[in-house]
Coordinates of C-alpha atoms in Angstrom, one line a residue:
Chain A
D1 CA -66.8 0.3 13.2
V2 CA -70.2 -1.0 14.1
K3 CA -72.7 2.1 14.1
V4 CA -76.0 1.6 15.9
T5 CA -78.3 5.0 15.9
Q6 CA -81.1 6.1 17.6
S7 CA -83.2 8.9 16.6
S8 CA -83.5 10.8 19.4
R9 CA -81.6 11.2 22.9
Y10 CA -84.3 12.5 24.8
L11 CA -87.6 12.8 23.8
V12 CA -90.8 14.0 26.2
K13 CA -94.6 12.9 25.3
R14 CA -98.0 13.6 26.7
T15 CA -100.2 10.6 28.5
G16 CA -101.9 8.8 25.4
E17 CA -99.4 9.9 22.8
K18 CA -98.5 7.6 20.1
V19 CA -94.6 7.3 20.3
F20 CA -92.0 6.0 17.7
L21 CA -88.5 5.1 18.9
E22 CA -86.4 4.7 15.7
C23 CA -83.1 2.6 16.0
V24 CA -80.6 2.3 12.8
Q25 CA -77.6 -0.4 11.8
D26 CA -75.5 0.1 9.7
M27 CA -73.3 -3.5 10.5
D28 CA -76.1 -5.8 7.6
H29 CA -77.1 -7.5 11.2
E30 CA -79.9 -9.9 11.6
N31 CA -81.1 -9.4 15.1
M32 CA -82.3 -6.1 16.5
F33 CA -83.5 -5.8 20.1
W34 CA -85.6 -3.5 22.2
Y35 CA -84.7 -3.1 25.8
R36 CA -85.7 -0.6 28.5
Q37 CA -83.7 0.6 31.6
D38 CA -85.1 1.5 35.0
P39 CA -82.8 2.3 38.4
G40 CA -83.7 -1.1 40.1
L41 CA -85.3 -3.6 37.5
G42 CA -82.1 -3.3 35.4
L43 CA -81.9 -3.5 31.8
R44 CA -85.2 -5.5 30.2
L45 CA -86.1 -7.1 26.8
I46 CA -89.0 -5.6 25.4
Y47 CA -89.0 -7.1 21.6
F48 CA -86.8 -8.6 18.9
S49 CA -86.4 -9.4 15.5
Y50 CA -84.3 -11.9 13.6
D51 CA -84.9 -10.9 9.7
V52 CA -87.3 -8.3 8.5
K53 CA -91.3 -8.7 9.1
M54 CA -90.4 -11.0 12.1
K55 CA -90.6 -10.2 15.8
E56 CA -90.9 -11.8 19.1
K57 CA -91.9 -10.7 22.5
G58 CA -89.2 -10.2 24.8
D59 CA -90.1 -10.1 28.8
I60 CA -92.1 -7.0 28.9
P61 CA -94.5 -6.6 25.7
E62 CA -97.5 -5.2 27.1
G63 CA -97.9 -1.4 25.9
Y64 CA -95.7 -1.7 23.1
S65 CA -95.5 -3.3 19.8
V66 CA -92.6 -3.3 16.9
S67 CA -92.3 -2.5 13.3
R68 CA -89.3 -3.8 10.9
E69 CA -89.7 -3.1 7.3
K70 CA -86.3 -3.1 6.3
K71 CA -83.2 -5.0 7.8
E72 CA -81.4 -1.6 8.9
R73 CA -84.2 -0.1 11.2
F74 CA -86.2 -1.7 14.1
S75 CA -88.6 1.0 15.3
L76 CA -90.5 0.6 18.8
I77 CA -94.0 2.0 18.9
L78 CA -96.1 3.0 22.1
E79 CA -99.4 3.1 21.2
S80 CA -100.7 5.2 23.9
A81 CA -98.1 6.4 25.8
S82 CA -98.6 6.3 29.8
T83 CA -96.7 7.3 32.6
N84 CA -95.1 4.2 33.7
Q85 CA -93.4 3.8 29.9
T86 CA -91.3 6.9 31.3
S87 CA -87.4 5.2 31.0
M88 CA -84.5 4.7 29.2
Y89 CA -84.8 2.7 25.9
L90 CA -82.0 1.1 24.5
C91 CA -81.6 -0.3 21.0
A92 CA -78.8 -3.5 20.1
S93 CA -78.2 -5.3 16.9
S94 CA -76.1 -8.4 16.6
F95 CA -75.4 -11.0 14.4
P96 CA -77.1 -14.2 13.9
G97 CA -76.9 -16.7 16.8
Q98 CA -76.5 -16.7 20.6
K99 CA -73.0 -16.6 20.2
N100 CA -72.5 -12.8 18.9
I101 CA -72.0 -9.9 20.6
Q102 CA -74.9 -7.3 21.0
Y103 CA -74.1 -3.8 20.1
F104 CA -76.1 -1.2 21.9
G105 CA -77.1 2.2 20.8
A106 CA -76.6 5.7 23.0
G107 CA -80.0 5.3 24.4
T108 CA -83.3 7.4 24.4
R109 CA -84.5 9.0 27.3
L110 CA -88.4 9.2 27.0
S111 CA -90.4 11.1 29.3
V112 CA -94.1 10.6 29.5
L113 CA -95.9 13.9 31.4
Chain B
K1 CA -85.1 -19.0 35.4
Q2 CA -82.0 -17.2 34.6
E3 CA -81.1 -14.7 37.1
V4 CA -77.8 -12.3 37.0
T5 CA -76.4 -11.0 40.5
Q6 CA -73.5 -8.0 40.6
I7 CA -72.1 -7.6 44.1
P8 CA -71.2 -4.9 45.0
A9 CA -73.8 -2.4 43.7
A10 CA -71.1 0.6 44.6
L11 CA -67.2 0.6 44.9
S12 CA -65.3 3.4 45.7
V13 CA -61.2 3.0 45.2
P14 CA -58.3 5.2 44.7
E15 CA -57.0 5.7 41.5
G16 CA -54.1 3.1 40.9
E17 CA -55.5 0.4 43.1
N18 CA -56.5 -3.3 41.1
L19 CA -60.3 -4.4 41.6
V20 CA -62.5 -7.4 41.0
L21 CA -66.2 -6.8 40.0
N22 CA -68.6 -9.9 40.7
C23 CA -71.4 -11.2 38.4
S24 CA -73.4 -14.5 39.3
F25 CA -75.4 -16.6 37.5
T26 CA -78.3 -19.1 38.6
D27 CA -78.5 -21.2 35.5
S28 CA -75.2 -22.5 34.2
A29 CA -76.6 -23.3 30.4
I30 CA -74.9 -20.0 28.6
Y31 CA -73.6 -19.8 25.4
N32 CA -71.3 -17.2 27.0
L33 CA -71.0 -13.9 29.2
Q34 CA -70.9 -10.4 28.5
W35 CA -69.0 -7.4 30.3
F36 CA -70.6 -3.7 29.5
R37 CA -69.4 -0.3 30.8
Q38 CA -72.0 2.2 30.3
D39 CA -71.6 6.1 31.2
P40 CA -74.2 7.5 32.7
G41 CA -76.8 8.8 30.5
K42 CA -75.4 6.7 27.6
G43 CA -75.3 3.5 25.5
L44 CA -73.5 -0.4 26.7
T45 CA -69.9 -0.6 25.4
S46 CA -69.4 -3.8 25.3
L47 CA -66.0 -4.2 27.1
L48 CA -65.0 -8.5 27.0
L49 CA -67.0 -11.8 25.5
I50 CA -65.9 -14.9 27.1
Q51 CA -67.9 -17.8 25.4
S52 CA -69.2 -21.1 27.3
S53 CA -66.0 -23.0 26.7
Q54 CA -63.7 -20.3 27.6
R55 CA -62.0 -19.3 31.1
E56 CA -60.8 -16.0 30.5
Q57 CA -60.6 -13.0 27.8
T58 CA -58.3 -10.0 28.5
S59 CA -58.6 -6.4 26.6
G60 CA -55.9 -4.4 27.9
R61 CA -55.9 -3.6 31.6
L62 CA -59.5 -5.6 31.8
N63 CA -59.8 -9.4 32.4
A64 CA -62.9 -11.5 33.1
S65 CA -62.7 -14.9 33.8
L66 CA -65.5 -17.3 33.8
D67 CA -66.6 -20.5 35.6
K68 CA -69.7 -21.6 34.6
S69 CA -69.5 -24.8 37.2
S70 CA -69.7 -22.7 39.7
G71 CA -72.0 -19.5 38.0
R72 CA -69.4 -17.1 38.6
S73 CA -67.8 -14.4 36.4
T74 CA -65.0 -11.3 37.7
L75 CA -63.8 -8.9 36.0
Y76 CA -60.7 -7.2 36.6
I77 CA -59.7 -3.9 36.4
A78 CA -55.7 -3.4 36.8
A79 CA -54.3 0.3 38.2
S80 CA -57.8 1.8 37.7
Q81 CA -58.0 5.3 36.8
P82 CA -60.6 7.8 37.1
G83 CA -61.6 7.5 33.4
D84 CA -62.6 3.7 34.6
S85 CA -65.7 5.3 36.3
A86 CA -68.5 4.5 34.9
T87 CA -71.0 1.3 35.6
Y88 CA -70.5 -1.9 35.1
L89 CA -73.1 -4.9 33.1
C90 CA -72.5 -8.3 33.0
A91 CA -75.1 -10.3 31.0
V92 CA -75.3 -13.9 29.9
S93 CA -76.8 -15.3 26.8
G94 CA -78.5 -17.3 25.0
K95 CA -81.5 -14.0 25.6
L96 CA -79.3 -11.5 27.4
I97 CA -80.4 -11.0 30.9
F98 CA -78.3 -8.5 32.4
G99 CA -77.2 -8.0 36.3
Q100 CA -78.3 -4.7 37.7
G101 CA -74.3 -3.1 37.6
T102 CA -71.9 -2.2 39.8
T103 CA -71.0 1.7 39.7
L104 CA -67.4 2.1 40.3
Q105 CA -66.1 5.6 41.4
V106 CA -61.6 5.8 40.7
K107 CA -61.4 8.9 42.8
P108 CA -58.1 10.2 41.7

């Protein structure tokens, strides 16, 4: 079974803190994705990566950066957390190609106070 | 710009009913369409994936159909059970674009 693991289920941070959200997958997938999910707005793509050290902006990259130093790990970084970044963050991975299933992690619920 | 809409936003049915969830999309140039299930506070679980060349996919009590020309997909759940209670999301790709989901409650 594909496993996508997000390091934290719940996280509480202060405004201005630097926040790291970690995601690891064990299926040797080339593609990895970060989404955020908000009531009334659904899931929105923040960043994605199709290979090590490669990254592409999604629909809402402002205020975020990413790091992909190893194939299995994709990190989402909030350089200076703000209250409007309080959200559910979901990581996903897939094989290359747009026809393939994305597998999701359990999510990290981040609260920025 | 692709937009995905799911109607209804919420649905409550008695156990045992057959039901249909709807998903519509504005741009028919898609590679595939996926249906996901999300339990409260959890991540997404892929239920069915229909490639653009296919008309339907079945898994157990679930059947998903795709009509690209009309920009519609349906998820049919047969003989619903309380354990089916969750939010169901559809998404179309290229880049996955999600609908807002239908929250289903199946009452015992």
